[in-house]
Amino acid sequence: MTRPDNDLLLRALLRQPVDTTPVWLMRQAGRYLPEYRATRAHAGSFMDLCRNANFATEVTLQPLSRFPLDAAILFSDILTVPDAMGLELSFAEGEGPRFAKPLREEAEILALTPPPMEKLAYVFEAVTSISRALDNRVPLIGFSGSPFTLACYMIEGGGSDDFRRVKALMYSRPELLHHILDVNARTVTEYLNQQIAHGAQAVMVFDTWGGILTSAAYEAFSLEYMRRIVAGLKREQDGQRIPVVLFTKGGGQWLEGMADTGCDALGLDWTVDPAAARARVGHRVALQGNLDPGVLMGTPAEVAREARRVLDAFGPAPGHVFNLGHGISQYTPHDNVRVLVETVHHYSHVLHANAPA
Ligand code: CP3
């Protein structure tokens, strides 16, 4: 693994100076791109895309061919991990993810163990194939779900609007939830280390549902397990430092604790004020975010204005990666994505050039 030609992302995640703010978008490969929909139709289903390294490589590169993005993110899903644990994942057309065998009975929970990594070999093959195809143009980001967010899907059997089964378990048999989280944390650590070994140059943990918790429960059921992952990750590969990003959607009030895990960067959703976040975490970590994905539904002029506003709010200090505050919507007009990426590059270049030394 050698350093990519465009290493803005890695520099920014490690809080090193840059002359232009790097930008990538959560879910940058996906349904808002007609070429993605075509490849998916050709592959058959979403999981067929994930399981075939050639398809996964093709769709990972699609947004990079259209827009001058500064990073690629592995095309896969967080739910490959519970699938490998035997929960049997499927994506029904127009619905969300479903597990045929969700965790409901105590005996099922106690029988849960970390799966052999061979079950996830298709993901590592995709990482190898993508990094070869990238040919060191931009860094490749690997990812996983957080132990708590994975547990939400494993227990509910799919998405939920109230997570009542998760909460029922938490407030009746917390030791069973801790067992699931412990297995998930050990699995995720190994899974991310394998992604790193196969060529991922930064890794991100998506804690999409940590924000449904009370502060005390967040500490005990989500943050504690992300801390264990950060501590267990291989942070260097072939002499290169591998930055680790933690993102809890709705986690704006817990940034200090997240920074204390020893991670390199925090993802911020759009509800967080960037300047206030920076004041709270100081310069311990880089910050990634945090344009409201809804802005991309507006006019191009408004997209550019809001992008500049986000850049101004983070300021020219090292340690900002531009991103959305959550994944891009499938209804996003792609012309707005182009305006966004170009505005971030041009405006941040001026911002950095005029920054006090
Ligand atoms: O960012 C990227 O481009 C990399 C690919 C990626 C996907 N999912 C592809 C995907 C990543 C990083 C994810 C993470 C993921 N998956 C999360 C965490 C981040 C977040 O958005 O909060 C979660 C919660 C999931 C679970 C998941 N996967 C859901 C709820 C759904 C269905 C709802 C939806 O938005 O489609 C998916 C499917 C999925 N994962 C799609 C893609 C491109 C759409 C599948 C399709 O083609 O229909």
Short mmCIF file of C-alpha atoms and ligand atoms in Angstrom, two decimals:
data_model
loop_
_atom_site.label_atom_id
_atom_site.label_comp_id
_atom_site.label_asym_id
_atom_site.label_seq_id
_atom_site.Cartn_x
_atom_site.Cartn_y
_atom_site.Cartn_z
CA MET A 1 0.00 0.00 0.00
CA THR A 2 1.50 3.30 -1.08
CA ARG A 3 0.21 6.76 -0.38
CA PRO A 4 -2.43 7.90 -2.88
CA ASP A 5 -1.62 10.69 -5.36
CA ASN A 6 -4.49 12.67 -3.87
CA ASP A 7 -3.95 12.27 -0.11
CA LEU A 8 -6.08 15.25 1.00
CA LEU A 9 -8.48 12.99 2.89
CA LEU A 10 -5.75 11.22 4.85
CA ARG A 11 -4.03 14.50 5.65
CA ALA A 12 -7.24 16.16 6.82
CA LEU A 13 -8.23 13.15 8.96
CA LEU A 14 -4.83 13.36 10.66
CA ARG A 15 -5.18 17.14 11.09
CA GLN A 16 -2.30 17.93 8.79
CA PRO A 17 -2.41 21.11 6.67
CA VAL A 18 -4.11 20.95 3.27
CA ASP A 19 -4.54 23.57 0.54
CA THR A 20 -8.02 22.31 -0.39
CA THR A 21 -10.66 20.70 1.83
CA PRO A 22 -11.31 17.10 0.77
CA VAL A 23 -14.89 16.05 0.08
CA TRP A 24 -16.68 12.73 -0.18
CA LEU A 25 -20.33 11.86 0.42
CA MET A 26 -21.88 9.17 2.56
CA ARG A 27 -23.66 6.75 0.18
CA GLN A 28 -21.97 8.41 -2.78
CA ALA A 29 -22.49 5.23 -4.81
CA GLY A 30 -26.20 4.57 -4.97
CA ARG A 31 -29.62 4.99 -6.45
CA TYR A 32 -29.38 8.70 -7.31
CA LEU A 33 -26.98 7.60 -10.11
CA PRO A 34 -28.65 6.04 -13.19
CA GLU A 35 -25.48 4.04 -13.87
CA TYR A 36 -25.81 2.49 -10.40
CA ARG A 37 -29.39 1.49 -11.09
CA ALA A 38 -28.31 -0.06 -14.40
CA THR A 39 -25.53 -2.12 -12.79
CA ARG A 40 -27.85 -3.20 -10.02
CA ALA A 41 -30.49 -4.35 -12.51
CA HIS A 42 -27.79 -6.25 -14.37
CA ALA A 43 -26.49 -7.87 -11.14
CA GLY A 44 -29.99 -8.90 -10.01
CA SER A 45 -30.12 -7.53 -6.49
CA PHE A 46 -28.32 -5.30 -4.03
CA MET A 47 -26.64 -8.26 -2.29
CA ASP A 48 -25.50 -9.60 -5.68
CA LEU A 49 -23.71 -6.28 -6.15
CA CYS A 50 -22.01 -6.66 -2.77
CA ARG A 51 -21.07 -10.33 -3.25
CA ASN A 52 -19.41 -9.90 -6.64
CA ALA A 53 -16.08 -8.07 -6.54
CA ASN A 54 -16.37 -6.89 -10.16
CA PHE A 55 -19.79 -5.31 -9.60
CA ALA A 56 -18.74 -3.85 -6.24
CA THR A 57 -15.70 -2.30 -7.91
CA GLU A 58 -17.73 -0.92 -10.77
CA VAL A 59 -20.28 0.83 -8.55
CA THR A 60 -17.61 2.10 -6.12
CA LEU A 61 -15.92 3.90 -9.01
CA GLN A 62 -19.09 5.31 -10.61
CA PRO A 63 -19.37 8.49 -8.50
CA LEU A 64 -15.62 9.13 -8.96
CA SER A 65 -16.01 9.08 -12.74
CA ARG A 66 -18.71 11.72 -12.54
CA PHE A 67 -17.41 14.00 -9.79
CA PRO A 68 -13.90 14.97 -8.58
CA LEU A 69 -14.39 13.34 -5.16
CA ASP A 70 -11.38 12.96 -2.87
CA ALA A 71 -12.11 9.44 -1.61
CA ALA A 72 -13.74 6.17 -2.56
CA ILE A 73 -15.78 4.18 -0.05
CA LEU A 74 -16.03 0.42 -0.27
CA PHE A 75 -19.36 -0.59 -1.77
CA SER A 76 -20.99 -2.96 0.67
CA ASP A 77 -23.42 -2.70 3.57
CA ILE A 78 -23.15 -2.72 7.36
CA LEU A 79 -25.55 -5.68 7.50
CA THR A 80 -23.12 -8.10 5.85
CA VAL A 81 -21.82 -8.76 9.38
CA PRO A 82 -25.05 -10.11 10.96
CA ASP A 83 -25.67 -11.98 7.70
CA ALA A 84 -22.33 -13.75 8.24
CA MET A 85 -23.51 -14.57 11.77
CA GLY A 86 -26.36 -16.58 10.22
CA LEU A 87 -29.27 -14.10 10.47
CA GLU A 88 -29.97 -14.37 6.72
CA LEU A 89 -30.19 -10.89 5.23
CA SER A 90 -32.37 -9.94 2.31
CA PHE A 91 -33.48 -6.65 0.75
CA ALA A 92 -37.01 -6.78 -0.58
CA GLU A 93 -37.64 -4.36 -3.46
CA GLY A 94 -38.77 -0.98 -2.12
CA GLU A 95 -38.63 -2.13 1.50
CA GLY A 96 -35.63 -2.04 3.76
CA PRO A 97 -33.37 -4.81 4.96
CA ARG A 98 -34.90 -7.95 6.54
CA PHE A 99 -33.38 -10.74 8.60
CA ALA A 100 -35.06 -14.13 8.26
CA LYS A 101 -33.61 -15.14 11.64
CA PRO A 102 -33.63 -12.11 13.97
CA LEU A 103 -32.43 -12.52 17.56
CA ARG A 104 -35.54 -13.04 19.68
CA GLU A 105 -35.05 -15.94 22.10
CA GLU A 106 -32.50 -16.05 24.90
CA ALA A 107 -31.06 -19.29 23.51
CA GLU A 108 -30.52 -17.65 20.10
CA ILE A 109 -28.75 -14.72 21.71
CA LEU A 110 -26.50 -16.91 23.85
CA ALA A 111 -25.58 -19.02 20.81
CA LEU A 112 -24.32 -15.94 18.92
CA THR A 113 -20.58 -16.07 18.25
CA PRO A 114 -18.19 -14.12 16.00
CA PRO A 115 -18.39 -15.68 12.52
CA PRO A 116 -15.28 -17.01 10.78
CA MET A 117 -13.92 -14.19 8.60
CA GLU A 118 -14.08 -16.51 5.56
CA LYS A 119 -17.82 -15.80 5.51
CA LEU A 120 -16.93 -12.19 4.73
CA ALA A 121 -14.18 -13.02 2.24
CA TYR A 122 -16.28 -11.49 -0.55
CA VAL A 123 -15.98 -8.09 1.18
CA PHE A 124 -12.19 -8.40 1.44
CA GLU A 125 -12.01 -9.48 -2.21
CA ALA A 126 -13.97 -6.34 -3.10
CA VAL A 127 -11.51 -4.22 -1.09
CA THR A 128 -8.58 -5.78 -2.98
CA SER A 129 -10.27 -5.36 -6.33
CA ILE A 130 -11.31 -1.74 -5.67
CA SER A 131 -7.90 -0.71 -4.44
CA ARG A 132 -6.32 -2.22 -7.54
CA ALA A 133 -8.80 -0.37 -9.79
CA LEU A 134 -8.25 2.91 -7.93
CA ASP A 135 -4.58 2.62 -8.77
CA ASN A 136 -3.69 5.02 -5.95
CA ARG A 137 -5.64 7.97 -7.27
CA VAL A 138 -7.59 8.59 -4.03
CA PRO A 139 -7.75 6.75 -0.69
CA LEU A 140 -10.19 3.89 -0.12
CA ILE A 141 -12.37 4.07 3.01
CA GLY A 142 -13.48 0.84 4.68
CA PHE A 143 -16.40 0.75 7.09
CA SER A 144 -18.59 -1.17 9.48
CA GLY A 145 -21.71 -0.59 11.52
CA SER A 146 -21.26 0.07 15.22
CA PRO A 147 -22.00 -2.82 17.59
CA PHE A 148 -25.14 -1.06 18.84
CA THR A 149 -26.49 -0.14 15.39
CA LEU A 150 -25.93 -3.71 14.17
CA ALA A 151 -27.70 -5.00 17.29
CA CYS A 152 -30.70 -2.77 16.49
CA TYR A 153 -31.20 -4.51 13.14
CA MET A 154 -30.37 -7.95 14.55
CA ILE A 155 -32.98 -7.67 17.30
CA GLU A 156 -35.71 -5.84 15.36
CA GLY A 157 -35.15 -8.00 12.27
CA GLY A 158 -35.07 -4.88 10.09
CA GLY A 159 -35.57 -1.13 10.42
CA SER A 160 -37.85 0.27 13.10
CA ASP A 161 -39.41 3.58 14.05
CA ASP A 162 -39.42 2.95 17.80
CA PHE A 163 -36.86 0.17 18.42
CA ARG A 164 -39.17 -1.28 21.04
CA ARG A 165 -37.63 -4.75 20.96
CA VAL A 166 -34.16 -3.29 21.49
CA LYS A 167 -35.38 -1.11 24.36
CA ALA A 168 -37.34 -4.01 25.86
CA LEU A 169 -34.19 -6.11 25.95
CA MET A 170 -32.10 -3.21 27.29
CA TYR A 171 -34.50 -2.56 30.14
CA SER A 172 -35.30 -6.17 31.01
CA ARG A 173 -32.26 -8.31 30.18
CA PRO A 174 -29.33 -5.89 29.72
CA GLU A 175 -26.81 -8.73 30.09
CA LEU A 176 -28.21 -10.34 26.93
CA LEU A 177 -27.82 -7.08 25.01
CA HIS A 178 -24.27 -6.79 26.35
CA HIS A 179 -23.56 -10.29 25.07
CA ILE A 180 -24.68 -9.31 21.55
CA LEU A 181 -22.63 -6.10 21.72
CA ASP A 182 -19.54 -7.94 22.90
CA VAL A 183 -19.78 -10.42 20.00
CA ASN A 184 -20.40 -7.55 17.58
CA ALA A 185 -17.45 -5.52 18.84
CA ARG A 186 -15.05 -8.46 18.53
CA THR A 187 -16.37 -9.22 15.05
CA VAL A 188 -16.22 -5.61 13.84
CA THR A 189 -12.64 -5.23 15.10
CA GLU A 190 -11.52 -8.26 13.13
CA TYR A 191 -13.62 -7.27 10.11
CA LEU A 192 -12.11 -3.77 9.95
CA ASN A 193 -8.60 -5.10 10.52
CA GLN A 194 -9.11 -7.43 7.55
CA GLN A 195 -10.33 -4.52 5.42
CA ILE A 196 -7.17 -2.63 6.41
CA ALA A 197 -5.00 -5.64 5.60
CA HIS A 198 -6.62 -5.80 2.14
CA GLY A 199 -6.09 -2.13 1.30
CA ALA A 200 -8.54 0.15 3.15
CA GLN A 201 -6.61 3.34 3.98
CA ALA A 202 -9.09 4.80 6.50
CA VAL A 203 -12.02 3.21 8.32
CA MET A 204 -15.32 4.58 9.54
CA VAL A 205 -17.78 3.18 12.09
CA PHE A 206 -21.42 4.08 11.36
CA ASP A 207 -23.47 4.37 14.55
CA THR A 208 -26.70 5.33 12.86
CA TRP A 209 -28.91 4.58 15.87
CA GLY A 210 -26.79 5.59 18.89
CA GLY A 211 -28.81 8.81 18.97
CA ILE A 212 -31.97 6.99 20.16
CA LEU A 213 -30.32 6.38 23.53
CA THR A 214 -30.20 8.33 26.79
CA SER A 215 -26.76 9.72 27.64
CA ALA A 216 -26.14 6.97 30.19
CA ALA A 217 -27.29 4.23 27.84
CA TYR A 218 -25.21 5.69 24.99
CA GLU A 219 -22.10 5.44 27.15
CA ALA A 220 -22.84 1.88 28.29
CA PHE A 221 -24.33 0.31 25.15
CA SER A 222 -22.78 2.16 22.24
CA LEU A 223 -19.71 4.23 23.09
CA GLU A 224 -18.08 1.59 25.30
CA TYR A 225 -18.10 -0.92 22.42
CA MET A 226 -16.80 1.60 19.87
CA ARG A 227 -13.99 2.37 22.34
CA ARG A 228 -13.05 -1.34 22.35
CA ILE A 229 -13.00 -1.35 18.55
CA VAL A 230 -10.76 1.73 18.35
CA ALA A 231 -8.39 0.10 20.87
CA GLY A 232 -8.28 -3.14 18.85
CA LEU A 233 -7.72 -1.70 15.39
CA LYS A 234 -4.48 -1.95 13.52
CA ARG A 235 -3.70 1.74 13.16
CA GLU A 236 -0.72 1.36 10.87
CA GLN A 237 -0.23 -0.60 7.67
CA ASP A 238 2.97 -0.57 5.59
CA GLY A 239 4.20 2.49 7.48
CA GLN A 240 0.97 4.42 6.80
CA ARG A 241 -1.24 5.61 9.63
CA ILE A 242 -4.84 4.39 9.19
CA PRO A 243 -7.28 7.04 10.47
CA VAL A 244 -10.42 5.89 12.30
CA VAL A 245 -13.65 7.92 12.09
CA LEU A 246 -16.60 7.49 14.49
CA PHE A 247 -20.03 8.76 13.46
CA THR A 248 -23.05 8.68 15.76
CA LYS A 249 -26.10 10.18 14.10
CA GLY A 250 -27.81 12.31 16.73
CA GLY A 251 -24.65 12.08 18.85
CA GLY A 252 -23.83 15.80 18.93
CA GLN A 253 -24.05 16.04 22.70
CA TRP A 254 -21.48 13.28 23.25
CA LEU A 255 -18.58 14.53 21.15
CA GLU A 256 -16.11 14.83 24.05
CA GLY A 257 -16.61 11.18 25.01
CA MET A 258 -16.33 10.10 21.40
CA ALA A 259 -13.07 12.04 20.99
CA ASP A 260 -11.76 10.40 24.19
CA THR A 261 -11.95 6.94 22.57
CA GLY A 262 -8.68 7.72 20.81
CA CYS A 263 -10.21 7.82 17.33
CA ASP A 264 -8.80 10.25 14.75
CA ALA A 265 -11.99 11.93 13.58
CA LEU A 266 -15.68 12.40 14.34
CA GLY A 267 -18.50 12.53 11.83
CA LEU A 268 -21.05 15.26 12.59
CA ASP A 269 -24.68 15.26 11.51
CA TRP A 270 -26.22 18.53 10.32
CA THR A 271 -27.78 19.44 13.68
CA VAL A 272 -24.33 20.14 15.14
CA ASP A 273 -22.82 23.63 15.00
CA PRO A 274 -19.30 23.11 13.62
CA ALA A 275 -17.61 25.97 15.49
CA ALA A 276 -19.16 24.86 18.80
CA ALA A 277 -18.09 21.26 18.10
CA ARG A 278 -14.52 22.39 17.43
CA ALA A 279 -14.45 24.42 20.64
CA ARG A 280 -15.59 21.35 22.60
CA VAL A 281 -13.20 18.75 21.20
CA GLY A 282 -10.27 21.12 20.65
CA HIS A 283 -7.69 19.77 18.26
CA ARG A 284 -7.74 16.18 19.48
CA VAL A 285 -9.70 14.97 16.46
CA ALA A 286 -10.57 15.95 12.91
CA LEU A 287 -14.23 16.65 12.10
CA GLN A 288 -16.15 15.35 9.11
CA GLY A 289 -19.44 16.78 7.87
CA ASN A 290 -21.98 18.23 7.98
CA LEU A 291 -24.16 19.65 5.20
CA ASP A 292 -27.84 18.81 5.57
CA PRO A 293 -28.45 16.28 2.74
CA GLY A 294 -31.76 18.08 2.21
CA VAL A 295 -29.87 21.11 0.86
CA LEU A 296 -29.18 19.04 -2.26
CA MET A 297 -32.91 19.20 -3.03
CA GLY A 298 -32.69 22.99 -3.42
CA THR A 299 -31.44 25.24 -6.19
CA PRO A 300 -27.79 25.04 -7.34
CA ALA A 301 -27.23 28.58 -6.01
CA GLU A 302 -28.50 27.53 -2.58
CA VAL A 303 -26.31 24.40 -2.64
CA ALA A 304 -23.26 26.58 -3.27
CA ARG A 305 -24.28 29.07 -0.58
CA GLU A 306 -24.84 26.37 2.05
CA ALA A 307 -21.57 24.64 1.15
CA ARG A 308 -19.68 27.92 1.70
CA ARG A 309 -21.53 28.41 4.97
CA VAL A 310 -20.39 24.97 6.20
CA LEU A 311 -16.79 25.68 5.14
CA ASP A 312 -16.83 29.06 6.92
CA ALA A 313 -18.24 27.47 10.07
CA PHE A 314 -15.43 24.89 10.23
CA GLY A 315 -12.86 27.56 9.34
CA PRO A 316 -9.44 27.11 7.75
CA ALA A 317 -7.78 25.24 10.65
CA PRO A 318 -6.51 21.75 9.73
CA GLY A 319 -8.81 18.82 10.36
CA HIS A 320 -11.98 19.23 8.32
CA VAL A 321 -13.30 16.72 5.80
CA PHE A 322 -16.38 17.96 3.97
CA ASN A 323 -19.29 15.52 3.89
CA LEU A 324 -23.04 15.42 4.31
CA GLY A 325 -24.53 15.03 7.78
CA HIS A 326 -26.01 11.69 6.66
CA GLY A 327 -26.33 9.64 3.47
CA ILE A 328 -27.30 11.21 0.17
CA SER A 329 -30.94 10.78 -0.81
CA GLN A 330 -31.84 8.67 -3.83
CA TYR A 331 -33.86 11.65 -5.12
CA THR A 332 -30.84 13.98 -5.30
CA PRO A 333 -30.33 15.73 -8.67
CA HIS A 334 -26.76 14.91 -9.73
CA ASP A 335 -26.12 18.39 -11.05
CA ASN A 336 -26.35 19.59 -7.47
CA VAL A 337 -23.69 17.08 -6.44
CA ARG A 338 -21.37 18.53 -9.07
CA VAL A 339 -22.05 22.08 -7.83
CA LEU A 340 -21.37 20.92 -4.27
CA VAL A 341 -18.05 19.21 -4.97
CA GLU A 342 -16.79 22.06 -7.16
CA THR A 343 -17.84 24.71 -4.64
CA VAL A 344 -16.07 22.88 -1.80
CA HIS A 345 -12.86 22.66 -3.81
CA HIS A 346 -12.85 26.24 -5.12
CA TYR A 347 -14.06 28.03 -2.02
CA SER A 348 -11.93 26.04 0.44
CA HIS A 349 -8.86 26.69 -1.69
CA VAL A 350 -9.40 30.43 -1.27
CA LEU A 351 -10.15 29.95 2.44
CA HIS A 352 -6.88 28.06 3.02
CA ALA A 353 -4.84 30.49 0.90
CA ASN A 354 -6.09 33.44 2.96
CA ALA A 355 -5.76 31.71 6.35
CA PRO A 356 -3.37 33.28 8.84
CA ALA A 357 -0.17 31.23 8.94
O1 CP3 B 1 -21.43 5.16 1.22
C1 CP3 B 1 -21.34 4.37 0.26
O2 CP3 B 1 -21.48 4.70 -0.93
C2 CP3 B 1 -20.95 2.92 0.58
C3 CP3 B 1 -22.00 2.00 0.65
C4 CP3 B 1 -22.94 1.90 1.85
C5 CP3 B 1 -24.23 1.35 1.71
N1 CP3 B 1 -24.77 1.22 2.95
C6 CP3 B 1 -24.84 0.94 0.44
C7 CP3 B 1 -26.29 0.75 0.37
C8 CP3 B 1 -22.76 2.18 3.20
C9 CP3 B 1 -21.57 2.83 3.89
C10 CP3 B 1 -23.92 1.73 3.89
C11 CP3 B 1 -24.09 1.80 5.34
C12 CP3 B 1 -25.39 1.49 5.94
N2 CP3 B 1 -26.29 0.54 5.57
C13 CP3 B 1 -25.87 2.11 7.12
C14 CP3 B 1 -25.12 3.13 7.95
C15 CP3 B 1 -25.12 4.46 7.34
C16 CP3 B 1 -26.46 5.13 7.31
O3 CP3 B 1 -26.93 5.40 6.21
O4 CP3 B 1 -26.98 5.42 8.39
C17 CP3 B 1 -27.11 1.54 7.41
C18 CP3 B 1 -28.01 1.90 8.57
C19 CP3 B 1 -27.37 0.55 6.43
C20 CP3 B 1 -28.52 -0.38 6.36
C21 CP3 B 1 -29.27 -0.25 5.11
N3 CP3 B 1 -28.78 -0.62 3.88
C22 CP3 B 1 -30.58 0.21 4.93
C23 CP3 B 1 -31.47 0.73 6.04
C24 CP3 B 1 -30.87 0.11 3.57
C25 CP3 B 1 -32.19 0.35 2.89
C26 CP3 B 1 -32.62 1.76 2.91
C27 CP3 B 1 -31.98 2.54 1.80
O5 CP3 B 1 -31.59 3.70 2.02
O6 CP3 B 1 -31.91 2.01 0.72
C28 CP3 B 1 -29.71 -0.36 2.92
C29 CP3 B 1 -29.53 -0.60 1.48
C30 CP3 B 1 -28.37 0.06 0.81
N4 CP3 B 1 -27.09 0.10 1.27
C31 CP3 B 1 -28.42 0.71 -0.47
C32 CP3 B 1 -27.11 1.13 -0.75
C33 CP3 B 1 -26.62 1.81 -2.00
C34 CP3 B 1 -29.64 0.81 -1.35
C35 CP3 B 1 -29.89 -0.52 -1.93
C36 CP3 B 1 -30.53 -0.45 -3.25
O7 CP3 B 1 -29.80 -0.39 -4.26
O8 CP3 B 1 -31.76 -0.49 -3.29
#
